[in-house]
PDB file of C-alpha atoms in Angstrom:
ATOM      1  CA  HIS A   1      15.848 -13.483   1.272  1.00  0.00           C
ATOM      2  CA  ARG A   2      18.532 -11.823  -0.775  1.00  0.00           C
ATOM      3  CA  GLY A   3      17.486 -12.794  -4.301  1.00  0.00           C
ATOM      4  CA  TYR A   4      16.356  -9.254  -5.132  1.00  0.00           C
ATOM      5  CA  ALA A   5      19.854  -7.954  -4.280  1.00  0.00           C
ATOM      6  CA  ARG A   6      21.582 -10.624  -6.394  1.00  0.00           C
ATOM      7  CA  LEU A   7      19.234  -9.900  -9.307  1.00  0.00           C
ATOM      8  CA  ALA A   8      19.780  -6.132  -9.107  1.00  0.00           C
ATOM      9  CA  LEU A   9      23.556  -6.602  -8.955  1.00  0.00           C
ATOM     10  CA  ARG A  10      23.535  -9.074 -11.846  1.00  0.00           C
ATOM     11  CA  HIS A  11      21.645  -6.629 -14.088  1.00  0.00           C
ATOM     12  CA  GLN A  12      23.190  -3.458 -12.618  1.00  0.00           C
ATOM     13  CA  VAL A  13      19.820  -1.796 -12.041  1.00  0.00           C
ATOM     14  CA  PRO A  14      18.893   0.468  -9.120  1.00  0.00           C
ATOM     15  CA  ILE A  15      16.648  -0.655  -6.289  1.00  0.00           C
ATOM     16  CA  VAL A  16      13.786   1.685  -5.371  1.00  0.00           C
ATOM     17  CA  PRO A  17      12.718   0.877  -1.791  1.00  0.00           C
ATOM     18  CA  GLN A  18       9.125   1.514  -0.770  1.00  0.00           C
ATOM     19  CA  VAL A  19       7.482   1.477   2.677  1.00  0.00           C
ATOM     20  CA  ASN A  20       3.853   1.599   3.865  1.00  0.00           C
ATOM     21  CA  HIS A  21       2.393   2.532   7.225  1.00  0.00           C
ATOM     22  CA  GLY A  22      -1.162   2.568   8.541  1.00  0.00           C
ATOM     23  CA  GLY A  23      -2.894  -0.456   7.049  1.00  0.00           C
ATOM     24  CA  HIS A  24      -2.435  -2.420  10.250  1.00  0.00           C
ATOM     25  CA  ARG A  25      -4.876  -0.066  11.957  1.00  0.00           C
ATOM     26  CA  GLY A  26      -7.759  -1.553   9.979  1.00  0.00           C
ATOM     27  CA  LEU A  27      -7.750  -4.807  11.955  1.00  0.00           C
ATOM     28  CA  LEU A  28      -7.529  -5.341  15.689  1.00  0.00           C
ATOM     29  CA  VAL A  29      -5.734  -8.655  16.296  1.00  0.00           C
ATOM     30  CA  LEU A  30      -6.246  -9.902  19.836  1.00  0.00           C
ATOM     31  CA  ARG A  31      -4.043 -12.995  19.466  1.00  0.00           C
ATOM     32  CA  ASP A  32      -2.116 -14.400  16.512  1.00  0.00           C
ATOM     33  CA  ASN A  33      -2.425 -18.095  17.538  1.00  0.00           C
ATOM     34  CA  GLN A  34       0.718 -19.391  15.833  1.00  0.00           C
ATOM     35  CA  ASP A  35       0.468 -22.654  17.784  1.00  0.00           C
ATOM     36  CA  LEU A  36      -3.077 -23.201  16.499  1.00  0.00           C
ATOM     37  CA  ALA A  37      -1.920 -22.577  12.916  1.00  0.00           C
ATOM     38  CA  ARG A  38       0.742 -25.269  13.286  1.00  0.00           C
ATOM     39  CA  TRP A  39      -1.583 -27.722  15.068  1.00  0.00           C
ATOM     40  CA  SER A  40      -4.487 -27.286  12.633  1.00  0.00           C
ATOM     41  CA  GLY A  41      -2.362 -27.592   9.507  1.00  0.00           C
ATOM     42  CA  ALA A  42      -3.197 -24.028   8.418  1.00  0.00           C
ATOM     43  CA  LYS A  43       0.479 -23.358   7.861  1.00  0.00           C
ATOM     44  CA  ARG A  44       0.680 -26.177   5.331  1.00  0.00           C
ATOM     45  CA  LEU A  45      -2.821 -25.928   3.800  1.00  0.00           C
ATOM     46  CA  LEU A  46      -3.395 -22.164   3.797  1.00  0.00           C
ATOM     47  CA  ARG A  47       0.243 -21.020   3.783  1.00  0.00           C
ATOM     48  CA  THR A  48      -0.250 -18.896   6.869  1.00  0.00           C
ATOM     49  CA  ASP A  49       1.805 -18.816  10.064  1.00  0.00           C
ATOM     50  CA  THR A  50      -1.079 -17.433  12.116  1.00  0.00           C
ATOM     51  CA  PHE A  51      -4.703 -18.210  12.875  1.00  0.00           C
ATOM     52  CA  PRO A  52      -5.704 -14.851  14.381  1.00  0.00           C
ATOM     53  CA  LEU A  53      -8.424 -14.014  16.831  1.00  0.00           C
ATOM     54  CA  PHE A  54      -9.509 -10.569  15.647  1.00  0.00           C
ATOM     55  CA  VAL A  55     -12.155  -7.896  15.796  1.00  0.00           C
ATOM     56  CA  GLY A  56     -13.234  -6.646  12.393  1.00  0.00           C
ATOM     57  CA  LEU A  57     -16.108  -6.051  10.022  1.00  0.00           C
ATOM     58  CA  PRO A  58     -18.401  -7.795   9.120  1.00  0.00           C
ATOM     59  CA  TRP A  59     -17.790 -10.608  11.628  1.00  0.00           C
ATOM     60  CA  GLY A  60     -17.200  -8.695  14.845  1.00  0.00           C
ATOM     61  CA  LEU A  61     -15.115 -11.228  16.772  1.00  0.00           C
ATOM     62  CA  ALA A  62     -13.627 -13.852  14.433  1.00  0.00           C
ATOM     63  CA  LEU A  63     -11.084 -16.652  14.466  1.00  0.00           C
ATOM     64  CA  GLY A  64      -9.000 -17.613  11.465  1.00  0.00           C
ATOM     65  CA  PRO A  65      -7.613 -16.145   8.286  1.00  0.00           C
ATOM     66  CA  TRP A  66     -10.944 -14.701   7.106  1.00  0.00           C
ATOM     67  CA  PHE A  67     -11.339 -11.654   4.940  1.00  0.00           C
ATOM     68  CA  HIS A  68     -12.453  -8.482   6.633  1.00  0.00           C
ATOM     69  CA  LEU A  69     -13.729  -5.111   5.516  1.00  0.00           C
ATOM     70  CA  PRO A  70     -11.246  -2.571   6.810  1.00  0.00           C
ATOM     71  CA  PRO A  71     -12.551   0.693   8.174  1.00  0.00           C
ATOM     72  CA  PRO A  72     -11.242   3.828   6.491  1.00  0.00           C
ATOM     73  CA  VAL A  73      -7.783   4.305   7.974  1.00  0.00           C
ATOM     74  CA  PRO A  74      -5.070   6.604   6.698  1.00  0.00           C
ATOM     75  CA  CYS A  75      -2.281   4.712   4.920  1.00  0.00           C
ATOM     76  CA  HIS A  76       0.929   6.392   3.889  1.00  0.00           C
ATOM     77  CA  THR A  77       3.367   5.165   1.266  1.00  0.00           C
ATOM     78  CA  ARG A  78       6.869   6.450   0.614  1.00  0.00           C
ATOM     79  CA  PHE A  79       9.046   5.637  -2.372  1.00  0.00           C
ATOM     80  CA  LEU A  80      12.662   6.238  -1.455  1.00  0.00           C
ATOM     81  CA  ALA A  81      15.567   7.431  -3.534  1.00  0.00           C
ATOM     82  CA  PRO A  82      16.940   4.718  -5.830  1.00  0.00           C
ATOM     83  CA  ILE A  83      19.932   2.824  -4.475  1.00  0.00           C
ATOM     84  CA  ASP A  84      22.662   2.594  -7.107  1.00  0.00           C
ATOM     85  CA  THR A  85      23.820  -1.026  -7.269  1.00  0.00           C
ATOM     86  CA  THR A  86      26.946  -0.183  -9.268  1.00  0.00           C
ATOM     87  CA  ALA A  87      28.415   1.217  -6.036  1.00  0.00           C
ATOM     88  CA  PHE A  88      28.435  -2.370  -4.695  1.00  0.00           C
ATOM     89  CA  GLY A  89      30.330  -3.897  -7.615  1.00  0.00           C
ATOM     90  CA  ASP A  90      29.884  -5.039 -11.178  1.00  0.00           C
ATOM     91  CA  ALA A  91      27.608  -7.826 -12.406  1.00  0.00           C
ATOM     92  CA  ALA A  92      29.987 -10.442 -10.977  1.00  0.00           C
ATOM     93  CA  ALA A  93      29.238  -9.066  -7.483  1.00  0.00           C
ATOM     94  CA  ALA A  94      25.945 -10.963  -7.653  1.00  0.00           C
ATOM     95  CA  HIS A  95      28.003 -14.054  -6.750  1.00  0.00           C
ATOM     96  CA  ASP A  96      29.856 -12.333  -3.893  1.00  0.00           C
ATOM     97  CA  PRO A  97      27.991 -12.928  -0.595  1.00  0.00           C
ATOM     98  CA  GLU A  98      29.607  -9.871   1.016  1.00  0.00           C
ATOM     99  CA  ALA A  99      28.484  -7.531  -1.783  1.00  0.00           C
ATOM    100  CA  VAL A 100      24.967  -8.987  -1.711  1.00  0.00           C
ATOM    101  CA  GLU A 101      24.791  -8.591   2.072  1.00  0.00           C
ATOM    102  CA  ALA A 102      26.119  -5.003   1.886  1.00  0.00           C
ATOM    103  CA  LEU A 103      23.454  -4.063  -0.668  1.00  0.00           C
ATOM    104  CA  HIS A 104      20.742  -5.778   1.368  1.00  0.00           C
ATOM    105  CA  THR A 105      21.871  -3.919   4.497  1.00  0.00           C
ATOM    106  CA  ALA A 106      21.790  -0.595   2.628  1.00  0.00           C
ATOM    107  CA  VAL A 107      18.230  -1.283   1.435  1.00  0.00           C
ATOM    108  CA  ILE A 108      16.996  -2.387   4.869  1.00  0.00           C
ATOM    109  CA  THR A 109      18.652   0.594   6.568  1.00  0.00           C
ATOM    110  CA  ALA A 110      17.027   3.041   4.139  1.00  0.00           C
ATOM    111  CA  MET A 111      13.629   1.382   4.583  1.00  0.00           C
ATOM    112  CA  GLN A 112      13.855   1.329   8.382  1.00  0.00           C
ATOM    113  CA  GLY A 113      14.784   5.020   8.482  1.00  0.00           C
ATOM    114  CA  ALA A 114      11.819   5.900   6.266  1.00  0.00           C
ATOM    115  CA  MET A 115       9.487   3.726   8.334  1.00  0.00           C
ATOM    116  CA  ASP A 116      10.683   5.375  11.555  1.00  0.00           C
ATOM    117  CA  ARG A 117       9.901   8.787  10.034  1.00  0.00           C
ATOM    118  CA  LEU A 118       6.438   7.627   8.898  1.00  0.00           C
ATOM    119  CA  VAL A 119       5.653   6.293  12.371  1.00  0.00           C
ATOM    120  CA  ALA A 120       6.797   9.572  13.955  1.00  0.00           C
ATOM    121  CA  GLU A 121       4.547  11.551  11.583  1.00  0.00           C
ATOM    122  CA  ALA A 122       1.489   9.293  12.065  1.00  0.00           C
ATOM    123  CA  ARG A 123      -1.569  10.511  13.905  1.00  0.00           C
ATOM    124  CA  PRO A 124      -2.417   8.583  17.054  1.00  0.00           C
ATOM    125  CA  VAL A 125      -5.067   5.874  16.763  1.00  0.00           C
ATOM    126  CA  THR A 126      -7.467   7.916  18.904  1.00  0.00           C
ATOM    127  CA  SER A 127      -7.570  10.668  16.289  1.00  0.00           C
ATOM    128  CA  VAL A 128      -8.249   8.057  13.589  1.00  0.00           C
ATOM    129  CA  VAL A 129     -11.225   6.720  15.584  1.00  0.00           C
ATOM    130  CA  ARG A 130     -12.514  10.265  16.118  1.00  0.00           C
ATOM    131  CA  GLY A 131     -12.309  10.681  12.324  1.00  0.00           C
ATOM    132  CA  TRP A 132     -14.483   7.578  11.834  1.00  0.00           C
ATOM    133  CA  LEU A 133     -17.026   9.093  14.178  1.00  0.00           C
ATOM    134  CA  GLY A 134     -17.008  12.392  12.306  1.00  0.00           C
ATOM    135  CA  ARG A 135     -15.274  14.324  15.113  1.00  0.00           C
ATOM    136  CA  ARG A 136     -11.981  16.154  14.917  1.00  0.00           C
TER     137      ARG A 136
END
């Protein structure tokens, strides 16, 4: 998916990458069941690649793409410095696959670096659970 890079190049606007970390701690997925999603038609009908077996509120143990009530988990969001698209060419660069790929690589590299830093700063899951229980 490179449409965002082509669009930003075409209009010569900066891209502001953003990353999130922590929301995944609100649901314990035991198995993603991709084969079941394909077999059951969930991929086509529900537009989902998975049919997870998970532990979550209010169901306890559940199977399928059901809603759940996430426990209070810390989520962290970072907005990164804007990436100047004019450094990758003028508006015509939107039609140049190499320029589009270079911009995409710059965005992905910036996002991965920020995500790595967020993961390194994150508290371990055990401290999150202790927080739920009111212990520090």
